[in-house]
Tab-separated table of C-alpha atoms and ligand atoms in Angstrom:
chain	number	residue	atom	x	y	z
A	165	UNK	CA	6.046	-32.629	-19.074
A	166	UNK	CA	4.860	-29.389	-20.631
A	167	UNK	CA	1.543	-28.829	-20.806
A	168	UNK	CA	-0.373	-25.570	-21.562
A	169	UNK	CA	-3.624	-26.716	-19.505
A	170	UNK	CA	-4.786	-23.572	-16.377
A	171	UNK	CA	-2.900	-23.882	-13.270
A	172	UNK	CA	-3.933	-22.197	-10.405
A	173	UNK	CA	-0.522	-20.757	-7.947
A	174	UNK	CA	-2.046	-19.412	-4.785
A	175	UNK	CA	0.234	-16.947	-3.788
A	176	UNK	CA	0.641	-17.766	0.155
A	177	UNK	CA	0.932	-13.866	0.821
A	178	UNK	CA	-1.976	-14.003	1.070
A	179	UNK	CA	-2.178	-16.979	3.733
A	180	UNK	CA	-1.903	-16.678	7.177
A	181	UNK	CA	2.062	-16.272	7.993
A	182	UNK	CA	1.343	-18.236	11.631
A	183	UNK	CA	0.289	-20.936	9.693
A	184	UNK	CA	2.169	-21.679	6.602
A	185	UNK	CA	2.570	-24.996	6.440
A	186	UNK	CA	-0.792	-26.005	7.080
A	187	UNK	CA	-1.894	-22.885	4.561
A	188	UNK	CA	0.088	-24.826	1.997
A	189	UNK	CA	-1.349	-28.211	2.281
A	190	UNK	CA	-4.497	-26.942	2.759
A	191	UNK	CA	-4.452	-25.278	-0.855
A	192	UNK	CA	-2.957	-28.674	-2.130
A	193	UNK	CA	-5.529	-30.777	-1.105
A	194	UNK	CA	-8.199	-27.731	-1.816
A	195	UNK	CA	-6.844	-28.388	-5.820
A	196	UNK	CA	-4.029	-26.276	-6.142
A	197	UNK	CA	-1.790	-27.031	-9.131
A	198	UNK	CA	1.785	-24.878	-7.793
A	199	UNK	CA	2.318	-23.099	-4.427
A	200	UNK	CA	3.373	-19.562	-5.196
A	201	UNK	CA	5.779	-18.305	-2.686
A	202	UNK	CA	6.622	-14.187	-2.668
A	203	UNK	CA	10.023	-13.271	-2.126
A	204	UNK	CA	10.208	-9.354	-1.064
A	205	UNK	CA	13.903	-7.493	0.166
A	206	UNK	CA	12.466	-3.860	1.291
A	207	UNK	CA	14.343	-2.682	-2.137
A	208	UNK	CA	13.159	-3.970	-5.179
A	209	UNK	CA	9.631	-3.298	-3.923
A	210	UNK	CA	8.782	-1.542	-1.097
A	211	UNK	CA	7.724	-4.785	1.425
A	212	UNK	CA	9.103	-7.402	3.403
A	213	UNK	CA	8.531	-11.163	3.585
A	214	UNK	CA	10.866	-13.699	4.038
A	215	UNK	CA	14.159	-15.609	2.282
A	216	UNK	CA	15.116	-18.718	1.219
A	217	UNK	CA	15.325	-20.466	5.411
A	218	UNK	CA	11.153	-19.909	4.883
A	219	UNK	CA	11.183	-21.654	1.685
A	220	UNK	CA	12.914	-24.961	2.956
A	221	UNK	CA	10.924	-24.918	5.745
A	222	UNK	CA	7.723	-24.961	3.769
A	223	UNK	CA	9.225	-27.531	1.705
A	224	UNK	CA	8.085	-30.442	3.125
A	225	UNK	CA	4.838	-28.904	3.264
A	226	UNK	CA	4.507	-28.736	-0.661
A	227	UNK	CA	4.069	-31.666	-2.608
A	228	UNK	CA	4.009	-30.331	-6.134
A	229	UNK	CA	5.514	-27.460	-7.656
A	230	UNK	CA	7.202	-24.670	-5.398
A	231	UNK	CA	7.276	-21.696	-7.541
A	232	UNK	CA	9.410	-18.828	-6.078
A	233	UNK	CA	9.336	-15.529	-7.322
A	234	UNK	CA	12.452	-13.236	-6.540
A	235	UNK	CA	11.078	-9.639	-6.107
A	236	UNK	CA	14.812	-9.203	-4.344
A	237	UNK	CA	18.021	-6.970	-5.574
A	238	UNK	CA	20.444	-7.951	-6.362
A	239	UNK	CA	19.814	-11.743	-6.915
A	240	UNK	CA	22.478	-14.099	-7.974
A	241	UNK	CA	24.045	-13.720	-4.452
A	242	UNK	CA	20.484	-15.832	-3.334
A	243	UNK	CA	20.203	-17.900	-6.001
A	244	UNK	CA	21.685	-20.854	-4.630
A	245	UNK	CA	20.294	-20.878	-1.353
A	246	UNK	CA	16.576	-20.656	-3.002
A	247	UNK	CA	17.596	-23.926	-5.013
A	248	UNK	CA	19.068	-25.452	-2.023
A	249	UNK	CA	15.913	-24.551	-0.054
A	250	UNK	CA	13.660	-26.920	-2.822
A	251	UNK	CA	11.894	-24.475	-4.831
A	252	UNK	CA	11.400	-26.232	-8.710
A	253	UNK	CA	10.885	-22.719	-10.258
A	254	UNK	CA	13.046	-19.560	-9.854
A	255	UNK	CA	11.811	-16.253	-11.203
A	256	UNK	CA	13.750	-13.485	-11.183
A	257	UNK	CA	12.825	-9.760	-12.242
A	258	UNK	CA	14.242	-8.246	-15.859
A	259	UNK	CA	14.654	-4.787	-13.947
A	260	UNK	CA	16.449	-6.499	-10.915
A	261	UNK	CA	20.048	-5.451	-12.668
A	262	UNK	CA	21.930	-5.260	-15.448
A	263	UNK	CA	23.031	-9.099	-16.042
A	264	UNK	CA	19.170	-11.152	-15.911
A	265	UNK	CA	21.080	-13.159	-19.245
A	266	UNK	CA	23.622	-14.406	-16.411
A	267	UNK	CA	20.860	-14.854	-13.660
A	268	UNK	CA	18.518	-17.004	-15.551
A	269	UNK	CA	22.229	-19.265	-16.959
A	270	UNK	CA	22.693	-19.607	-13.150
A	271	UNK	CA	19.148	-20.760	-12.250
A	272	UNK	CA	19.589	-23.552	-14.821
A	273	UNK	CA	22.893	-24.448	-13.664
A	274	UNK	CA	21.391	-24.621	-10.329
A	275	UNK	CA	19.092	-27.328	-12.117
A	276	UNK	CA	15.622	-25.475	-11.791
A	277	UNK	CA	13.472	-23.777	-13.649
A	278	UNK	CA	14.128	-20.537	-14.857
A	279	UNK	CA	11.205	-17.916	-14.549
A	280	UNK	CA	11.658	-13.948	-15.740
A	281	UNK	CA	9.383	-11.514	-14.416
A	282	UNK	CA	8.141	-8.229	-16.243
A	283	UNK	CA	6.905	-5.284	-14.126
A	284	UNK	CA	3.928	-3.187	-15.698
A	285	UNK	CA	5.862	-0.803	-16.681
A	286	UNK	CA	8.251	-2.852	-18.862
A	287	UNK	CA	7.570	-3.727	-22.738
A	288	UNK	CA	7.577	-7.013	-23.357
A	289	UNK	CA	9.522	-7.238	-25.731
A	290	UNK	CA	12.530	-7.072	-22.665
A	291	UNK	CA	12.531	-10.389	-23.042
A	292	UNK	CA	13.049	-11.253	-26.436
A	293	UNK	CA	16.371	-13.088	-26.473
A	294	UNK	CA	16.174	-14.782	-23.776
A	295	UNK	CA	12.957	-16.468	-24.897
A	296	UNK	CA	14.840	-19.657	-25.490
A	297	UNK	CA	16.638	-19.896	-22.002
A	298	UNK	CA	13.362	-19.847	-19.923
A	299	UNK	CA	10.549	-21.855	-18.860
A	300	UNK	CA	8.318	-19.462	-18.072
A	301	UNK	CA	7.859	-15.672	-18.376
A	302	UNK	CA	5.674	-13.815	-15.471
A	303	UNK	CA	3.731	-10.897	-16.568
A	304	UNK	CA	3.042	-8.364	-13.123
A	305	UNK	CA	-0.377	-7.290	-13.832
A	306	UNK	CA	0.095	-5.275	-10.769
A	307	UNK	CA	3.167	-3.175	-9.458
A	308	UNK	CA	4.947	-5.690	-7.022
A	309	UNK	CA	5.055	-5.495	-3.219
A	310	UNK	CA	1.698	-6.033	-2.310
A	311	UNK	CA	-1.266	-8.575	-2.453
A	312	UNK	CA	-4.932	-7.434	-2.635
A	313	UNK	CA	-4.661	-5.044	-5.487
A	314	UNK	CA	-6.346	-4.599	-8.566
A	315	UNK	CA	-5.392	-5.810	-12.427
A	316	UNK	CA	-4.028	-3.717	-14.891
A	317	UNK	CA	-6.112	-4.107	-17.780
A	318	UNK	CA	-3.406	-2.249	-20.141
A	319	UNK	CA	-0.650	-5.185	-19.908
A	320	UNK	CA	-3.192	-7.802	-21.610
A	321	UNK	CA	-2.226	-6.533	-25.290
A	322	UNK	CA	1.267	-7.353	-23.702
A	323	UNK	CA	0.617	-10.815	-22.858
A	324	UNK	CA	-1.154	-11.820	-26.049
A	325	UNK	CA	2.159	-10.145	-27.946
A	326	UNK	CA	4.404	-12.711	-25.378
A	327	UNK	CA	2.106	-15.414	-27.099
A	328	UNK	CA	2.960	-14.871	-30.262
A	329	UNK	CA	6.561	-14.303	-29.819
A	330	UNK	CA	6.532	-17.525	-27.615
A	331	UNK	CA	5.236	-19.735	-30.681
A	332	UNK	CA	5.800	-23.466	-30.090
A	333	UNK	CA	8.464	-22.848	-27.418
A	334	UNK	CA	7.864	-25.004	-24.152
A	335	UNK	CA	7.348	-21.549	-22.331
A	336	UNK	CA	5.241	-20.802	-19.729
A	337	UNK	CA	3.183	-17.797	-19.441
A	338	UNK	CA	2.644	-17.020	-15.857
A	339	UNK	CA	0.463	-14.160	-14.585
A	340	UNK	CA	0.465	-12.101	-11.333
A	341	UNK	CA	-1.487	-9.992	-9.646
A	342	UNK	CA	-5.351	-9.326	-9.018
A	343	UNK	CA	-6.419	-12.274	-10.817
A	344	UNK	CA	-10.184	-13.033	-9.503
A	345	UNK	CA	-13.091	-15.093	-11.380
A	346	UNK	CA	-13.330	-11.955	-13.273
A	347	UNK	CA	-9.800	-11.321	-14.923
A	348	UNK	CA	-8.873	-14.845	-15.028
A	349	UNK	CA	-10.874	-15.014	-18.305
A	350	UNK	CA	-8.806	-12.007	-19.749
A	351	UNK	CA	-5.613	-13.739	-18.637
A	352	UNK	CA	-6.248	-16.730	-20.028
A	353	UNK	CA	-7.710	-15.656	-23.514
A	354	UNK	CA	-4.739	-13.613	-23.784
A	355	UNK	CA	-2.442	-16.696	-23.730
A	356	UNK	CA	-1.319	-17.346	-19.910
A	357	UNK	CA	-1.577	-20.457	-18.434
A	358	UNK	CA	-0.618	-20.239	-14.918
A	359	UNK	CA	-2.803	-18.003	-12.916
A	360	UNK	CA	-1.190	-16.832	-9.550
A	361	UNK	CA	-4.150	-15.733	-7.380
A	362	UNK	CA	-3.489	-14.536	-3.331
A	363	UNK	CA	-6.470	-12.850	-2.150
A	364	UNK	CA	-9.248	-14.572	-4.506
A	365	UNK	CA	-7.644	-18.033	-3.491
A	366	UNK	CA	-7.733	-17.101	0.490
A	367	UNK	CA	-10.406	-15.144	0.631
A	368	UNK	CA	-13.125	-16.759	3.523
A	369	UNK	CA	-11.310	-19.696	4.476
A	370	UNK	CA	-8.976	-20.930	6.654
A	371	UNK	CA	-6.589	-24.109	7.290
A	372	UNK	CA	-9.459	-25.392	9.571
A	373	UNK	CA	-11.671	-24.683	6.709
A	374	UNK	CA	-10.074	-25.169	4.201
A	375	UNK	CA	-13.735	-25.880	1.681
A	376	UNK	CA	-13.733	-22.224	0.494
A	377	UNK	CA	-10.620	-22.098	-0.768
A	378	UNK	CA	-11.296	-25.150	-3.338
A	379	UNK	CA	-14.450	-23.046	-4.180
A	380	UNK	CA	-12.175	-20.233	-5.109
A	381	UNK	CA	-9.292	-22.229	-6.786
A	382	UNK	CA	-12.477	-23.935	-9.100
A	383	UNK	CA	-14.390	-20.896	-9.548
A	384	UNK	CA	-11.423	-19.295	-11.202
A	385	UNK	CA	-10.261	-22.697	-13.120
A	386	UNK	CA	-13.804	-22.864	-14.462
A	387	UNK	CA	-13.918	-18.660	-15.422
A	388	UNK	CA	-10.492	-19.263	-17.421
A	389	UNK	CA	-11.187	-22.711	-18.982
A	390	UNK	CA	-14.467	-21.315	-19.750
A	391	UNK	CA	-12.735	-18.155	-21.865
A	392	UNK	CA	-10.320	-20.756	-23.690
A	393	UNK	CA	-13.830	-22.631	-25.039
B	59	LIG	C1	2.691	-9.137	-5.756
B	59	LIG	C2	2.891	-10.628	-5.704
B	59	LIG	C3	1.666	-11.411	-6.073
B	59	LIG	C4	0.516	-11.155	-5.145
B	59	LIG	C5	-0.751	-11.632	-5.761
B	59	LIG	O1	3.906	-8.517	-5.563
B	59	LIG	O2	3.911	-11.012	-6.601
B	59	LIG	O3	1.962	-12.787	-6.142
B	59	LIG	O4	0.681	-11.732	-3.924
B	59	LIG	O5	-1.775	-11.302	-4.869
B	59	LIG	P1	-3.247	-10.963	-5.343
B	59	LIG	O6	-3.753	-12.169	-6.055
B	59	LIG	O7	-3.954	-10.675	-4.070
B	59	LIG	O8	-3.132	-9.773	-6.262
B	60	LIG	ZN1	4.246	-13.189	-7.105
């Protein structure tokens, strides 16, 4: 069912890669609403991480939502193995190639949900007609590759647009990159309602101690519930 209540998506980059399935029922039980799980090829952005063997592997580890975001290029060769692998939600970038109409038909086909992602330096109106073959769009609110950097304030005039061209549709509005107690607010005010959050999530705990990160996943649930009023 689609709802437009917060949801909080620790992204496990910022986890401890020794430890990931522990890291991910750790954030579970700490209150996390999806597991967000970064996909990086070395050529779409300028980092590694790991491919779709990773992602069934955390499966089992991952009781709700597995939401995978494709920073990879080219990526209908991949799509089918990421499906295979469990996720439930498949983002893939606008700027990854020439045919994202195609990709996002496959990702359906596939049976899962489709997610399109918009770098910062992409209008958002990029994804105008394909509004109704999505069910969720992911605004970058930093340049991907990397975890631990900071939120670009310009692209929340962009998000609040994506509300309004969203209307009643049952589309998500997902949100990535330096989200922390302080920009959730923006985020959410501006019309997103999942709230992926690495560092801020991680940040002082541990899978042995696990407390601080449902400080951090409720500190920033409170911060953007508290901006919707
Ligand atoms: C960036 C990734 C993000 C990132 C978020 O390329 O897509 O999911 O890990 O990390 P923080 O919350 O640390 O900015
Ligand atoms: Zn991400």
């Amino acid at each position: 069912m689609f709802d437009r209540s917060i949801k909080i998506a620790p992204s496990i980059l910022a986890a401890d890669f020794a430890n990931f399935g522990a890291e991910c029922r750790a954030i579970e039980a700490q209150g996390a609403d999806w597991v967000h799980v970064d996909v990086m090829d070395g050529h779409f952005v300028p980092n590694l991480t790991f491919g779709p063997a990773m992602c069934a592997a955390l499966r089992p580890h991952i009781r709700g939502v597995m939401d995978v975001h494709l920073m990879i290029a080219p990526v209908d060769p991949y799509l089918e193995a990421f499906a295979k692998a469990g996720a439930d939600v498949i983002s893939a970038h606008v700027e990854a190639g020439p045919h994202i109409h195609r990709t996002l038909q496959a990702i359906r086909a596939l049976g899962k949900k489709a997610g399109i992602a918009i770098n910062p330096g992409t209008p958002v109106e990029a994804v105008a007609e394909l509004l109704d073959m999505v069910d969720m769009v992911c605004v970058m609110t930093v340049n991907p590759g990397f975890g631990g950097q900071s939120f670009i304030e310009s692209q929340l005039p962009k998000i609040a647009r994506l509300r309004a061209m969203i209307g009643d549709r049952p589309v998500h509005i997902e949100i990535d990159g330096g989200i922390t107690v302080t920009t959730a607010p923006w985020a959410a005010k501006s019309g997103a309602d999942v709230l992926v959050a690495g560092s801020a999530v991680f940040k002082g705990g541990s899978a042995d101690n696990p407390a601080p990160y449902g400080a951090n996943i409720r500190a920033i649930r409170a911060a953007a519930e508290a901006a919707l009023g």
